[in-house]
CSV table of C-alpha atoms in Angstrom, one decimal:
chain,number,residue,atom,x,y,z
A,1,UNK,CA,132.5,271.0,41.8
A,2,UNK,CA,133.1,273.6,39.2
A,3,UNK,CA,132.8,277.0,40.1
A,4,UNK,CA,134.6,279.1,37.6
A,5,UNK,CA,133.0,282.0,36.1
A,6,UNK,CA,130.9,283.1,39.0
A,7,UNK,CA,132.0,286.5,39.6
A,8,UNK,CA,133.3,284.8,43.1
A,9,UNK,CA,135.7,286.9,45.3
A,10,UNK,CA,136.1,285.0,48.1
A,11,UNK,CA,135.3,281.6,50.0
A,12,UNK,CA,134.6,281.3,53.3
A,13,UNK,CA,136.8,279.2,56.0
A,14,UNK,CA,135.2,275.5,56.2
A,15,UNK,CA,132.7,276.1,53.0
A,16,UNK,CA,133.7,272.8,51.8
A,17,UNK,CA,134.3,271.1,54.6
A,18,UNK,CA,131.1,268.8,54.8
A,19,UNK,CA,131.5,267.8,50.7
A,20,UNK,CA,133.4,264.7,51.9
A,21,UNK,CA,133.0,263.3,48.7
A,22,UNK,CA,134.4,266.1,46.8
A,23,UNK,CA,137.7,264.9,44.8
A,24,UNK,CA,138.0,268.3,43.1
A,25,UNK,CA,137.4,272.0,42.7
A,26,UNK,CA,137.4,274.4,39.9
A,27,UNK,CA,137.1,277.9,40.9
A,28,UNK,CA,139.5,279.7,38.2
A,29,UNK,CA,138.0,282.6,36.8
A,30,UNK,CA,136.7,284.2,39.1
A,31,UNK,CA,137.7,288.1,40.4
A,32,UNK,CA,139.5,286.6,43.7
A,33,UNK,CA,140.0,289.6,46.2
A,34,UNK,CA,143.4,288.5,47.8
């Protein structure tokens, strides 16, 4: 799943828990508010 770029800040508890297929994630990029 590649999500980098997408002017994402944050992700939600359990948003990829029902992707059971999913090997990987790419999310860099992105203005993470930590």
């Amino acid at each position: 799943l590649y999500l980098y770029n997408n002017q994402l800040q944050s992700v939600p508890d359990g948003a990829f828990d029902r992707l059971t297929s999913l090997i990987y994630i790419r999310l860099y990029n992105n203005p993470w508010n930590c």
